[in-house]
Amino acid sequence: MARRGHPDPARAPSHRRLRVGETIRHALSAALDRGAMHDPDLAGVPVTVTEVRMSADLRSATAYVTPLGGAGGELLVAALNRAAPALRRLVAPALTLKFLPTLRFALDTSFDNAARIEALLAEARAGRGGRGPGPSDAA
């Protein structure tokens, strides 16, 4: 239970966690855009870093990535996790922290989830359109 005046760090990230995560996101995006990595699985693959979530103690960061076009996400995440120590060194100059956070990469599935929800909503609208007004449409 959180003490009075101290929010639970698992519920809402602090401004500092958000700021550090955004700094790491920008530095990672710049390093990947420059093609600083020489891994054949990363060569020529445009990567979008959608979000970086920091742990409460700022010692670890999870970067959510998606390949442009959406294909080959698992291969991309595996390659980025192999290259994490090198990417960590490339991100270091952008940070002014006592400890450099360890990087982990995960596939961002939020776009897939949004597309699935949109398809379900479109299906529901199409199904209701053929039967007439529903209970909420009666006045």
N, CA, C and O atoms as a GROMACS GRO file, in nm:
protein
  556
    1MET      N    1   0.084  -0.117   0.000
    1MET     CA    2   0.000   0.000   0.000
    1MET      C    3   0.089   0.124   0.000
    1MET      O    4   0.190   0.129   0.070
    2ALA      N    5   0.050   0.222  -0.078
    2ALA     CA    6   0.130   0.343  -0.089
    2ALA      C    7   0.114   0.430   0.034
    2ALA      O    8   0.005   0.442   0.090
    3ARG      N    9   0.223   0.489   0.076
    3ARG     CA   10   0.218   0.580   0.189
    3ARG      C   11   0.155   0.711   0.144
    3ARG      O   12   0.154   0.745   0.025
    4ARG      N   13   0.103   0.783   0.240
    4ARG     CA   14   0.041   0.911   0.209
    4ARG      C   15   0.143   1.005   0.148
    4ARG      O   16   0.252   1.023   0.202
    5GLY      N   17   0.107   1.066   0.036
    5GLY     CA   18   0.198   1.160  -0.030
    5GLY      C   19   0.294   1.094  -0.128
    5GLY      O   20   0.364   1.163  -0.202
    6HIS      N   21   0.298   0.961  -0.130
    6HIS     CA   22   0.386   0.889  -0.221
    6HIS      C   23   0.301   0.800  -0.311
    6HIS      O   24   0.251   0.697  -0.265
    7PRO      N   25   0.283   0.839  -0.437
    7PRO     CA   26   0.199   0.758  -0.524
    7PRO      C   27   0.263   0.622  -0.552
    7PRO      O   28   0.385   0.608  -0.548
    8ASP      N   29   0.178   0.525  -0.578
    8ASP     CA   30   0.225   0.390  -0.611
    8ASP      C   31   0.296   0.396  -0.746
    8ASP      O   32   0.232   0.430  -0.846
    9PRO      N   33   0.426   0.363  -0.754
    9PRO     CA   34   0.499   0.376  -0.880
    9PRO      C   35   0.451   0.278  -0.987
    9PRO      O   36   0.476   0.300  -1.105
   10ALA      N   37   0.382   0.173  -0.949
   10ALA     CA   38   0.334   0.078  -1.049
   10ALA      C   39   0.211   0.132  -1.122
   10ALA      O   40   0.183   0.090  -1.235
   11ARG      N   41   0.138   0.223  -1.061
   11ARG     CA   42   0.015   0.274  -1.123
   11ARG      C   43   0.042   0.387  -1.220
   11ARG      O   44   0.003   0.379  -1.337
   12ALA      N   45   0.106   0.491  -1.176
   12ALA     CA   46   0.126   0.608  -1.261
   12ALA      C   47   0.274   0.642  -1.264
   12ALA      O   48   0.335   0.664  -1.160
   13PRO      N   49   0.332   0.647  -1.384
   13PRO     CA   50   0.474   0.682  -1.391
   13PRO      C   51   0.496   0.830  -1.356
   13PRO      O   52   0.413   0.916  -1.387
   14SER      N   53   0.607   0.856  -1.291
   14SER     CA   54   0.640   0.992  -1.253
   14SER      C   55   0.683   1.071  -1.377
   14SER      O   56   0.710   1.014  -1.483
   15HIS      N   57   0.688   1.201  -1.361
   15HIS     CA   58   0.731   1.286  -1.472
   15HIS      C   59   0.875   1.253  -1.512
   15HIS      O   60   0.911   1.257  -1.630
   16ARG      N   61   0.956   1.221  -1.414
   16ARG     CA   62   1.096   1.188  -1.444
   16ARG      C   63   1.105   1.059  -1.526
   16ARG      O   64   1.180   1.052  -1.624
   17ARG      N   65   1.028   0.956  -1.487
   17ARG     CA   66   1.027   0.830  -1.564
   17ARG      C   67   0.981   0.856  -1.707
   17ARG      O   68   1.039   0.801  -1.801
   18LEU      N   69   0.879   0.937  -1.723
   18LEU     CA   70   0.830   0.969  -1.857
   18LEU      C   71   0.935   1.045  -1.939
   18LEU      O   72   0.956   1.016  -2.057
   19ARG      N   73   1.001   1.140  -1.875
   19ARG     CA   74   1.102   1.222  -1.944
   19ARG      C   75   1.221   1.138  -1.985
   19ARG      O   76   1.270   1.150  -2.098
   20VAL      N   77   1.269   1.051  -1.895
   20VAL     CA   78   1.383   0.964  -1.927
   20VAL      C   79   1.345   0.865  -2.037
   20VAL      O   80   1.424   0.840  -2.128
   21GLY      N   81   1.225   0.810  -2.030
   21GLY     CA   82   1.178   0.718  -2.133
   21GLY      C   83   1.172   0.784  -2.269
   21GLY      O   84   1.209   0.725  -2.370
   22GLU      N   85   1.124   0.908  -2.272
   22GLU     CA   86   1.114   0.980  -2.399
   22GLU      C   87   1.253   1.015  -2.452
   22GLU      O   88   1.274   1.012  -2.574
   23THR      N   89   1.346   1.047  -2.365
   23THR     CA   90   1.484   1.074  -2.408
   23THR      C   91   1.547   0.948  -2.469
   23THR      O   92   1.613   0.956  -2.572
   24ILE      N   93   1.526   0.835  -2.406
   24ILE     CA   94   1.579   0.709  -2.458
   24ILE      C   95   1.513   0.675  -2.591
   24ILE      O   96   1.579   0.626  -2.683
   25ARG      N   97   1.382   0.700  -2.602
   25ARG     CA   98   1.311   0.672  -2.728
   25ARG      C   99   1.370   0.752  -2.843
   25ARG      O  100   1.392   0.699  -2.952
   26HIS      N  101   1.395   0.880  -2.819
   26HIS     CA  102   1.453   0.965  -2.923
   26HIS      C  103   1.594   0.919  -2.959
   26HIS      O  104   1.629   0.914  -3.077
   27ALA      N  105   1.675   0.885  -2.859
   27ALA     CA  106   1.812   0.841  -2.884
   27ALA      C  107   1.814   0.708  -2.959
   27ALA      O  108   1.894   0.689  -3.050
   28LEU      N  109   1.725   0.616  -2.922
   28LEU     CA  110   1.717   0.488  -2.993
   28LEU      C  111   1.673   0.507  -3.138
   28LEU      O  112   1.729   0.447  -3.230
   29SER      N  113   1.573   0.591  -3.156
   29SER     CA  114   1.525   0.617  -3.292
   29SER      C  115   1.636   0.676  -3.379
   29SER      O  116   1.652   0.637  -3.494
   30ALA      N  117   1.711   0.769  -3.323
   30ALA     CA  118   1.820   0.830  -3.399
   30ALA      C  119   1.928   0.728  -3.432
   30ALA      O  120   1.980   0.726  -3.543
   31ALA      N  121   1.962   0.642  -3.335
   31ALA     CA  122   2.066   0.541  -3.359
   31ALA      C  123   2.021   0.440  -3.464
   31ALA      O  124   2.101   0.398  -3.548
   32LEU      N  125   1.895   0.401  -3.461
   32LEU     CA  126   1.846   0.303  -3.559
   32LEU      C  127   1.827   0.366  -3.696
   32LEU      O  128   1.846   0.299  -3.797
   33ASP      N  129   1.792   0.495  -3.702
   33ASP     CA  130   1.779   0.564  -3.831
   33ASP      C  131   1.914   0.582  -3.899
   33ASP      O  132   1.925   0.575  -4.021
   34ARG      N  133   2.018   0.606  -3.818
   34ARG     CA  134   2.153   0.624  -3.873
   34ARG      C  135   2.209   0.494  -3.927
   34ARG      O  136   2.305   0.496  -4.004
   35GLY      N  137   2.152   0.382  -3.888
   35GLY     CA  138   2.206   0.253  -3.930
   35GLY      C  139   2.333   0.221  -3.854
   35GLY      O  140   2.426   0.163  -3.911
   36ALA      N  141   2.338   0.257  -3.726
   36ALA     CA  142   2.459   0.238  -3.646
   36ALA      C  143   2.485   0.091  -3.615
   36ALA      O  144   2.597   0.055  -3.576
   37MET      N  145   2.385   0.006  -3.631
   37MET     CA  146   2.401  -0.136  -3.600
   37MET      C  147   2.437  -0.212  -3.728
   37MET      O  148   2.384  -0.185  -3.836
   38HIS      N  149   2.529  -0.307  -3.714
   38HIS     CA  150   2.576  -0.383  -3.830
   38HIS      C  151   2.524  -0.527  -3.829
   38HIS      O  152   2.585  -0.615  -3.888
   39ASP      N  153   2.412  -0.549  -3.763
   39ASP     CA  154   2.349  -0.680  -3.760
   39ASP      C  155   2.273  -0.701  -3.891
   39ASP      O  156   2.198  -0.613  -3.931
   40PRO      N  157   2.292  -0.814  -3.959
   40PRO     CA  158   2.221  -0.835  -4.086
   40PRO      C  159   2.069  -0.839  -4.070
   40PRO      O  160   1.997  -0.806  -4.164
   41ASP      N  161   2.020  -0.878  -3.952
   41ASP     CA  162   1.875  -0.879  -3.931
   41ASP      C  163   1.818  -0.738  -3.914
   41ASP      O  164   1.698  -0.717  -3.928
   42LEU      N  165   1.905  -0.641  -3.883
   42LEU     CA  166   1.862  -0.503  -3.866
   42LEU      C  167   1.890  -0.417  -3.989
   42LEU      O  168   1.840  -0.305  -3.999
   43ALA      N  169   1.968  -0.468  -4.080
   43ALA     CA  170   2.008  -0.390  -4.197
   43ALA      C  171   1.888  -0.366  -4.289
   43ALA      O  172   1.822  -0.462  -4.331
   44GLY      N  173   1.860  -0.243  -4.319
   44GLY     CA  174   1.756  -0.208  -4.412
   44GLY      C  175   1.614  -0.224  -4.360
   44GLY      O  176   1.519  -0.210  -4.437
   45VAL      N  177   1.597  -0.252  -4.232
   45VAL     CA  178   1.463  -0.267  -4.176
   45VAL      C  179   1.428  -0.138  -4.103
   45VAL      O  180   1.489  -0.105  -4.002
   46PRO      N  181   1.330  -0.064  -4.154
   46PRO     CA  182   1.288   0.057  -4.081
   46PRO      C  183   1.212   0.019  -3.954
   46PRO      O  184   1.116  -0.058  -3.958
   47VAL      N  185   1.257   0.074  -3.843
   47VAL     CA  186   1.202   0.039  -3.712
   47VAL      C  187   1.139   0.164  -3.650
   47VAL      O  188   1.197   0.273  -3.656
   48THR      N  189   1.021   0.146  -3.593
   48THR     CA  190   0.956   0.254  -3.519
   48THR      C  191   0.961   0.219  -3.371
   48THR      O  192   0.913   0.113  -3.329
   49VAL      N  193   1.018   0.308  -3.292
   49VAL     CA  194   1.019   0.292  -3.146
   49VAL      C  195   0.898   0.370  -3.097
   49VAL      O  196   0.899   0.493  -3.096
   50THR      N  197   0.794   0.298  -3.055
   50THR     CA  198   0.669   0.364  -3.020
   50THR      C  199   0.667   0.415  -2.876
   50THR      O  200   0.606   0.518  -2.849
   51GLU      N  201   0.732   0.344  -2.786
   51GLU     CA  202   0.728   0.384  -2.645
   51GLU      C  203   0.844   0.319  -2.572
   51GLU      O  204   0.889   0.210  -2.608
   52VAL      N  205   0.892   0.387  -2.468
   52VAL     CA  206   0.992   0.329  -2.378
   52VAL      C  207   0.937   0.345  -2.237
   52VAL      O  208   0.909   0.456  -2.192
   53ARG      N  209   0.922   0.233  -2.169
   53ARG     CA  210   0.873   0.234  -2.030
   53ARG      C  211   0.990   0.206  -1.937
   53ARG      O  212   1.064   0.109  -1.953
   54MET      N  213   1.004   0.293  -1.839
   54MET     CA  214   1.112   0.282  -1.741
   54MET      C  215   1.062   0.213  -1.615
   54MET      O  216   0.946   0.227  -1.577
   55SER      N  217   1.152   0.140  -1.551
   55SER     CA  218   1.120   0.083  -1.421
   55SER      C  219   1.118   0.196  -1.319
   55SER      O  220   1.166   0.306  -1.347
   56ALA      N  221   1.064   0.170  -1.202
   56ALA     CA  222   1.052   0.273  -1.099
   56ALA      C  223   1.188   0.326  -1.054
   56ALA      O  224   1.200   0.444  -1.021
   57ASP      N  225   1.289   0.240  -1.054
   57ASP     CA  226   1.422   0.284  -1.011
   57ASP      C  227   1.510   0.331  -1.127
   57ASP      O  228   1.627   0.361  -1.107
   58LEU      N  229   1.456   0.339  -1.246
   58LEU     CA  230   1.525   0.385  -1.368
   58LEU      C  231   1.645   0.298  -1.405
   58LEU      O  232   1.735   0.344  -1.475
   59ARG      N  233   1.647   0.174  -1.359
   59ARG     CA  234   1.758   0.083  -1.390
   59ARG      C  235   1.734  -0.002  -1.513
   59ARG      O  236   1.828  -0.058  -1.568
   60SER      N  237   1.609  -0.013  -1.558
   60SER     CA  238   1.581  -0.090  -1.678
   60SER      C  239   1.474  -0.020  -1.761
   60SER      O  240   1.385   0.048  -1.708
   61ALA      N  241   1.485  -0.037  -1.891
   61ALA     CA  242   1.392   0.025  -1.985
   61ALA      C  243   1.345  -0.081  -2.082
   61ALA      O  244   1.424  -0.161  -2.132
   62THR      N  245   1.216  -0.080  -2.108
   62THR     CA  246   1.158  -0.169  -2.209
   62THR      C  247   1.113  -0.083  -2.325
   62THR      O  248   1.025   0.002  -2.310
   63ALA      N  249   1.174  -0.105  -2.440
   63ALA     CA  250   1.140  -0.029  -2.560
   63ALA      C  251   1.046  -0.112  -2.646
   63ALA      O  252   1.076  -0.226  -2.682
   64TYR      N  253   0.931  -0.054  -2.678
   64TYR     CA  254   0.833  -0.120  -2.763
   64TYR      C  255   0.856  -0.075  -2.906
   64TYR      O  256   0.854   0.044  -2.936
   65VAL      N  257   0.879  -0.171  -2.994
   65VAL     CA  258   0.914  -0.142  -3.132
   65VAL      C  259   0.819  -0.214  -3.226
   65VAL      O  260   0.755  -0.313  -3.190
   66THR      N  261   0.812  -0.162  -3.347
   66THR     CA  262   0.737  -0.228  -3.452
   66THR      C  263   0.810  -0.202  -3.584
   66THR      O  264   0.856  -0.091  -3.609
   67PRO      N  265   0.821  -0.305  -3.669
   67PRO     CA  266   0.882  -0.281  -3.799
   67PRO      C  267   0.783  -0.211  -3.891
   67PRO      O  268   0.662  -0.234  -3.883
   68LEU      N  269   0.833  -0.126  -3.977
   68LEU     CA  270   0.747  -0.059  -4.072
   68LEU      C  271   0.689  -0.163  -4.166
   68LEU      O  272   0.763  -0.238  -4.230
   69GLY      N  273   0.558  -0.169  -4.175
   69GLY     CA  274   0.493  -0.272  -4.254
   69GLY      C  275   0.444  -0.386  -4.168
   69GLY      O  276   0.356  -0.460  -4.212
   70GLY      N  277   0.496  -0.403  -4.048
   70GLY     CA  278   0.446  -0.500  -3.954
   70GLY      C  279   0.497  -0.642  -3.970
   70GLY      O  280   0.470  -0.726  -3.884
   71ALA      N  281   0.568  -0.674  -4.076
   71ALA     CA  282   0.613  -0.812  -4.098
   71ALA      C  283   0.750  -0.835  -4.034
   71ALA      O  284   0.835  -0.746  -4.036
   72GLY      N  285   0.771  -0.954  -3.979
   72GLY     CA  286   0.900  -0.990  -3.923
   72GLY      C  287   0.928  -0.930  -3.787
   72GLY      O  288   1.044  -0.903  -3.755
   73GLY      N  289   0.826  -0.909  -3.708
   73GLY     CA  290   0.844  -0.844  -3.578
   73GLY      C  291   0.925  -0.925  -3.480
   73GLY      O  292   1.009  -0.870  -3.408
   74GLU      N  293   0.902  -1.057  -3.474
   74GLU     CA  294   0.974  -1.140  -3.378
   74GLU      C  295   1.124  -1.146  -3.410
   74GLU      O  296   1.207  -1.143  -3.320
   75LEU      N  297   1.156  -1.153  -3.538
   75LEU     CA  298   1.296  -1.154  -3.581
   75LEU      C  299   1.363  -1.021  -3.545
   75LEU      O  300   1.478  -1.019  -3.502
   76LEU      N  301   1.290  -0.912  -3.564
   76LEU     CA  302   1.342  -0.779  -3.531
   76LEU      C  303   1.369  -0.766  -3.382
   76LEU      O  304   1.474  -0.716  -3.342
   77VAL      N  305   1.275  -0.810  -3.299
   77VAL     CA  306   1.291  -0.800  -3.154
   77VAL      C  307   1.409  -0.884  -3.107
   77VAL      O  308   1.486  -0.841  -3.021
   78ALA      N  309   1.424  -1.003  -3.164
   78ALA     CA  310   1.538  -1.088  -3.127
   78ALA      C  311   1.670  -1.020  -3.164
   78ALA      O  312   1.765  -1.024  -3.086
   79ALA      N  313   1.676  -0.960  -3.282
   79ALA     CA  314   1.798  -0.891  -3.325
   79ALA      C  315   1.828  -0.771  -3.235
   79ALA      O  316   1.943  -0.746  -3.200
   80LEU      N  317   1.724  -0.696  -3.199
   80LEU     CA  318   1.745  -0.580  -3.113
   80LEU      C  319   1.788  -0.621  -2.973
   80LEU      O  320   1.871  -0.554  -2.911
   81ASN      N  321   1.734  -0.730  -2.922
   81ASN     CA  322   1.777  -0.776  -2.789
   81ASN      C  323   1.922  -0.825  -2.793
   81ASN      O  324   1.994  -0.810  -2.694
   82ARG      N  325   1.965  -0.884  -2.906
   82ARG     CA  326   2.107  -0.920  -2.920
   82ARG      C  327   2.195  -0.797  -2.924
   82ARG      O  328   2.306  -0.797  -2.871
   83ALA      N  329   2.145  -0.691  -2.986
   83ALA     CA  330   2.224  -0.568  -3.003
   83ALA      C  331   2.204  -0.471  -2.887
   83ALA      O  332   2.256  -0.359  -2.892
   84ALA      N  333   2.130  -0.509  -2.784
   84ALA     CA  334   2.098  -0.418  -2.673
   84ALA      C  335   2.222  -0.357  -2.606
   84ALA      O  336   2.220  -0.237  -2.578
   85PRO      N  337   2.328  -0.434  -2.578
   85PRO     CA  338   2.445  -0.370  -2.514
   85PRO      C  339   2.507  -0.259  -2.602
   85PRO      O  340   2.547  -0.155  -2.550
   86ALA      N  341   2.514  -0.282  -2.731
   86ALA     CA  342   2.570  -0.178  -2.820
   86ALA      C  343   2.476  -0.058  -2.828
   86ALA      O  344   2.523   0.056  -2.827
   87LEU      N  345   2.346  -0.082  -2.834
   87LEU     CA  346   2.251   0.029  -2.837
   87LEU      C  347   2.253   0.107  -2.706
   87LEU      O  348   2.234   0.228  -2.704
   88ARG      N  349   2.277   0.036  -2.598
   88ARG     CA  350   2.287   0.101  -2.467
   88ARG      C  351   2.403   0.200  -2.466
   88ARG      O  352   2.391   0.310  -2.412
   89ARG      N  353   2.515   0.161  -2.526
   89ARG     CA  354   2.630   0.252  -2.533
   89ARG      C  355   2.602   0.371  -2.624
   89ARG      O  356   2.652   0.480  -2.600
   90LEU      N  357   2.521   0.351  -2.729
   90LEU     CA  358   2.487   0.462  -2.818
   90LEU      C  359   2.389   0.560  -2.753
   90LEU      O  360   2.388   0.679  -2.786
   91VAL      N  361   2.307   0.511  -2.662
   91VAL     CA  362   2.209   0.595  -2.593
   91VAL      C  363   2.274   0.672  -2.478
   91VAL      O  364   2.224   0.778  -2.440
   92ALA      N  365   2.381   0.623  -2.424
   92ALA     CA  366   2.445   0.679  -2.304
   92ALA      C  367   2.473   0.829  -2.311
   92ALA      O  368   2.446   0.899  -2.213
   93PRO      N  369   2.526   0.883  -2.421
   93PRO     CA  370   2.554   1.027  -2.421
   93PRO      C  371   2.431   1.116  -2.406
   93PRO      O  372   2.443   1.231  -2.364
   94ALA      N  373   2.313   1.065  -2.440
   94ALA     CA  374   2.190   1.145  -2.429
   94ALA      C  375   2.137   1.151  -2.286
   94ALA      O  376   2.049   1.232  -2.256
   95LEU      N  377   2.188   1.066  -2.198
   95LEU     CA  378   2.135   1.055  -2.062
   95LEU      C  379   2.228   1.116  -1.960
   95LEU      O  380   2.351   1.113  -1.976
   96THR      N  381   2.170   1.171  -1.857
   96THR     CA  382   2.248   1.223  -1.744
   96THR      C  383   2.200   1.154  -1.617
   96THR      O  384   2.150   1.218  -1.525
   97LEU      N  385   2.217   1.024  -1.615
   97LEU     CA  386   2.175   0.944  -1.501
   97LEU      C  387   2.296   0.884  -1.432
   97LEU      O  388   2.402   0.869  -1.493
   98LYS      N  389   2.280   0.852  -1.307
   98LYS     CA  390   2.389   0.788  -1.233
   98LYS      C  391   2.417   0.648  -1.288
   98LYS      O  392   2.532   0.608  -1.302
   99PHE      N  393   2.311   0.574  -1.318
   99PHE     CA  394   2.323   0.440  -1.373
   99PHE      C  395   2.259   0.436  -1.511
   99PHE      O  396   2.151   0.491  -1.532
  100LEU      N  397   2.325   0.372  -1.602
  100LEU     CA  398   2.272   0.356  -1.737
  100LEU      C  399   2.174   0.238  -1.737
  100LEU      O  400   2.211   0.128  -1.699
  101PRO      N  401   2.050   0.261  -1.778
  101PRO     CA  402   1.952   0.152  -1.772
  101PRO      C  403   1.981   0.041  -1.873
  101PRO      O  404   2.033   0.066  -1.982
  102THR      N  405   1.947  -0.081  -1.835
  102THR     CA  406   1.957  -0.193  -1.928
  102THR      C  407   1.838  -0.183  -2.023
  102THR      O  408   1.728  -0.142  -1.984
  103LEU      N  409   1.860  -0.221  -2.146
  103LEU     CA  410   1.755  -0.213  -2.248
  103LEU      C  411   1.699  -0.350  -2.279
  103LEU      O  412   1.772  -0.448  -2.293
  104ARG      N  413   1.567  -0.356  -2.289
  104ARG     CA  414   1.497  -0.475  -2.338
  104ARG      C  415   1.404  -0.428  -2.447
  104ARG      O  416   1.355  -0.315  -2.444
  105PHE      N  417   1.381  -0.513  -2.543
  105PHE     CA  418   1.293  -0.478  -2.653
  105PHE      C  419   1.175  -0.573  -2.657
  105PHE      O  420   1.190  -0.693  -2.631
  106ALA      N  421   1.059  -0.519  -2.689
  106ALA     CA  422   0.937  -0.599  -2.700
  106ALA      C  423   0.859  -0.549  -2.821
  106ALA      O  424   0.866  -0.431  -2.857
  107LEU      N  425   0.785  -0.638  -2.881
  107LEU     CA  426   0.704  -0.604  -2.997
  107LEU      C  427   0.580  -0.527  -2.952
  107LEU      O  428   0.509  -0.570  -2.861
  108ASP      N  429   0.554  -0.414  -3.015
  108ASP     CA  430   0.437  -0.334  -2.982
  108ASP      C  431   0.318  -0.388  -3.060
  108ASP      O  432   0.316  -0.386  -3.183
  109THR      N  433   0.220  -0.437  -2.987
  109THR     CA  434   0.102  -0.495  -3.050
  109THR      C  435  -0.018  -0.401  -3.044
  109THR      O  436  -0.129  -0.442  -3.078
  110SER      N  437   0.000  -0.279  -3.003
  110SER     CA  438  -0.113  -0.187  -2.988
  110SER      C  439  -0.179  -0.156  -3.121
  110SER      O  440  -0.300  -0.139  -3.127
  111PHE      N  441  -0.101  -0.148  -3.230
  111PHE     CA  442  -0.160  -0.121  -3.362
  111PHE      C  443  -0.244  -0.239  -3.408
  111PHE      O  444  -0.351  -0.220  -3.465
  112ASP      N  445  -0.198  -0.362  -3.382
  112ASP     CA  446  -0.276  -0.481  -3.417
  112ASP      C  447  -0.404  -0.487  -3.335
  112ASP      O  448  -0.510  -0.521  -3.388
  113ASN      N  449  -0.395  -0.454  -3.207
  113ASN     CA  450  -0.514  -0.454  -3.122
  113ASN      C  451  -0.614  -0.349  -3.167
  113ASN      O  452  -0.735  -0.375  -3.168
  114ALA      N  453  -0.566  -0.231  -3.204
  114ALA     CA  454  -0.656  -0.126  -3.251
  114ALA      C  455  -0.725  -0.166  -3.381
  114ALA      O  456  -0.844  -0.139  -3.399
  115ALA      N  457  -0.653  -0.232  -3.471
  115ALA     CA  458  -0.712  -0.277  -3.597
  115ALA      C  459  -0.817  -0.385  -3.572
  115ALA      O  460  -0.921  -0.387  -3.638
  116ARG      N  461  -0.790  -0.474  -3.476
  116ARG     CA  462  -0.885  -0.580  -3.444
  116ARG      C  463  -1.013  -0.521  -3.384
  116ARG      O  464  -1.123  -0.564  -3.419
  117ILE      N  465  -0.999  -0.424  -3.296
  117ILE     CA  466  -1.115  -0.359  -3.234
  117ILE      C  467  -1.196  -0.285  -3.341
  117ILE      O  468  -1.318  -0.289  -3.342
  118GLU      N  469  -1.126  -0.216  -3.430
  118GLU     CA  470  -1.195  -0.144  -3.537
  118GLU      C  471  -1.272  -0.240  -3.627
  118GLU      O  472  -1.383  -0.208  -3.669
  119ALA      N  473  -1.214  -0.355  -3.658
  119ALA     CA  474  -1.282  -0.455  -3.740
  119ALA      C  475  -1.406  -0.509  -3.669
  119ALA      O  476  -1.510  -0.529  -3.731
  120LEU      N  477  -1.396  -0.532  -3.538
  120LEU     CA  478  -1.511  -0.579  -3.461
  120LEU      C  479  -1.622  -0.475  -3.457
  120LEU      O  480  -1.740  -0.508  -3.468
  121LEU      N  481  -1.585  -0.348  -3.442
  121LEU     CA  482  -1.685  -0.242  -3.441
  121LEU      C  483  -1.752  -0.228  -3.577
  121LEU      O  484  -1.873  -0.207  -3.585
  122ALA      N  485  -1.674  -0.239  -3.685
  122ALA     CA  486  -1.730  -0.231  -3.819
  122ALA      C  487  -1.825  -0.347  -3.844
  122ALA      O  488  -1.930  -0.330  -3.906
  123GLU      N  489  -1.789  -0.466  -3.796
  123GLU     CA  490  -1.875  -0.583  -3.810
  123GLU      C  491  -2.005  -0.564  -3.733
  123GLU      O  492  -2.112  -0.600  -3.782
  124ALA      N  493  -1.996  -0.508  -3.614
  124ALA     CA  494  -2.116  -0.484  -3.534
  124ALA      C  495  -2.206  -0.379  -3.599
  124ALA      O  496  -2.328  -0.393  -3.597
  125ARG      N  497  -2.146  -0.274  -3.656
  125ARG     CA  498  -2.226  -0.172  -3.726
  125ARG      C  499  -2.295  -0.231  -3.848
  125ARG      O  500  -2.411  -0.201  -3.875
  126ALA      N  501  -2.224  -0.316  -3.922
  126ALA     CA  502  -2.281  -0.378  -4.042
  126ALA      C  503  -2.394  -0.473  -4.004
  126ALA      O  504  -2.495  -0.478  -4.073
  127GLY      N  505  -2.379  -0.548  -3.898
  127GLY     CA  506  -2.483  -0.641  -3.852
  127GLY      C  507  -2.606  -0.569  -3.804
  127GLY      O  508  -2.718  -0.616  -3.829
  128ARG      N  509  -2.591  -0.459  -3.738
  128ARG     CA  510  -2.704  -0.382  -3.687
  128ARG      C  511  -2.775  -0.308  -3.798
  128ARG      O  512  -2.896  -0.287  -3.792
  129GLY      N  513  -2.701  -0.268  -3.901
  129GLY     CA  514  -2.759  -0.192  -4.012
  129GLY      C  515  -2.862  -0.271  -4.090
  129GLY      O  516  -2.954  -0.211  -4.145
  130GLY      N  517  -2.851  -0.403  -4.098
  130GLY     CA  518  -2.944  -0.485  -4.174
  130GLY      C  519  -3.070  -0.517  -4.098
  130GLY      O  520  -3.169  -0.554  -4.162
  131ARG      N  521  -3.073  -0.506  -3.966
  131ARG     CA  522  -3.188  -0.547  -3.886
  131ARG      C  523  -3.278  -0.432  -3.842
  131ARG      O  524  -3.383  -0.456  -3.784
  132GLY      N  525  -3.241  -0.313  -3.868
  132GLY     CA  526  -3.322  -0.198  -3.822
  132GLY      C  527  -3.263  -0.140  -3.697
  132GLY      O  528  -3.154  -0.177  -3.654
  133PRO      N  529  -3.336  -0.047  -3.637
  133PRO     CA  530  -3.282   0.022  -3.517
  133PRO      C  531  -3.273  -0.071  -3.399
  133PRO      O  532  -3.356  -0.160  -3.380
  134GLY      N  533  -3.171  -0.049  -3.319
  134GLY     CA  534  -3.150  -0.128  -3.198
  134GLY      C  535  -3.221  -0.063  -3.082
  134GLY      O  536  -3.286   0.040  -3.099
  135PRO      N  537  -3.211  -0.121  -2.962
  135PRO     CA  538  -3.280  -0.068  -2.845
  135PRO      C  539  -3.234   0.073  -2.808
  135PRO      O  540  -3.313   0.151  -2.756
  136SER      N  541  -3.109   0.107  -2.835
  136SER     CA  542  -3.061   0.241  -2.798
  136SER      C  543  -3.108   0.346  -2.897
  136SER      O  544  -3.101   0.465  -2.866
  137ASP      N  545  -3.157   0.307  -3.014
  137ASP     CA  546  -3.201   0.403  -3.115
  137ASP      C  547  -3.346   0.443  -3.095
  137ASP      O  548  -3.390   0.541  -3.156
  138ALA      N  549  -3.423   0.372  -3.013
  138ALA     CA  550  -3.564   0.406  -2.990
  138ALA      C  551  -3.573   0.530  -2.905
  138ALA      O  552  -3.502   0.545  -2.805
  139ALA      N  553  -3.660   0.620  -2.945
  139ALA     CA  554  -3.672   0.747  -2.870
  139ALA      C  555  -3.801   0.754  -2.796
  139ALA      O  556  -3.827   0.853  -2.728
   0.00000   0.00000   0.00000
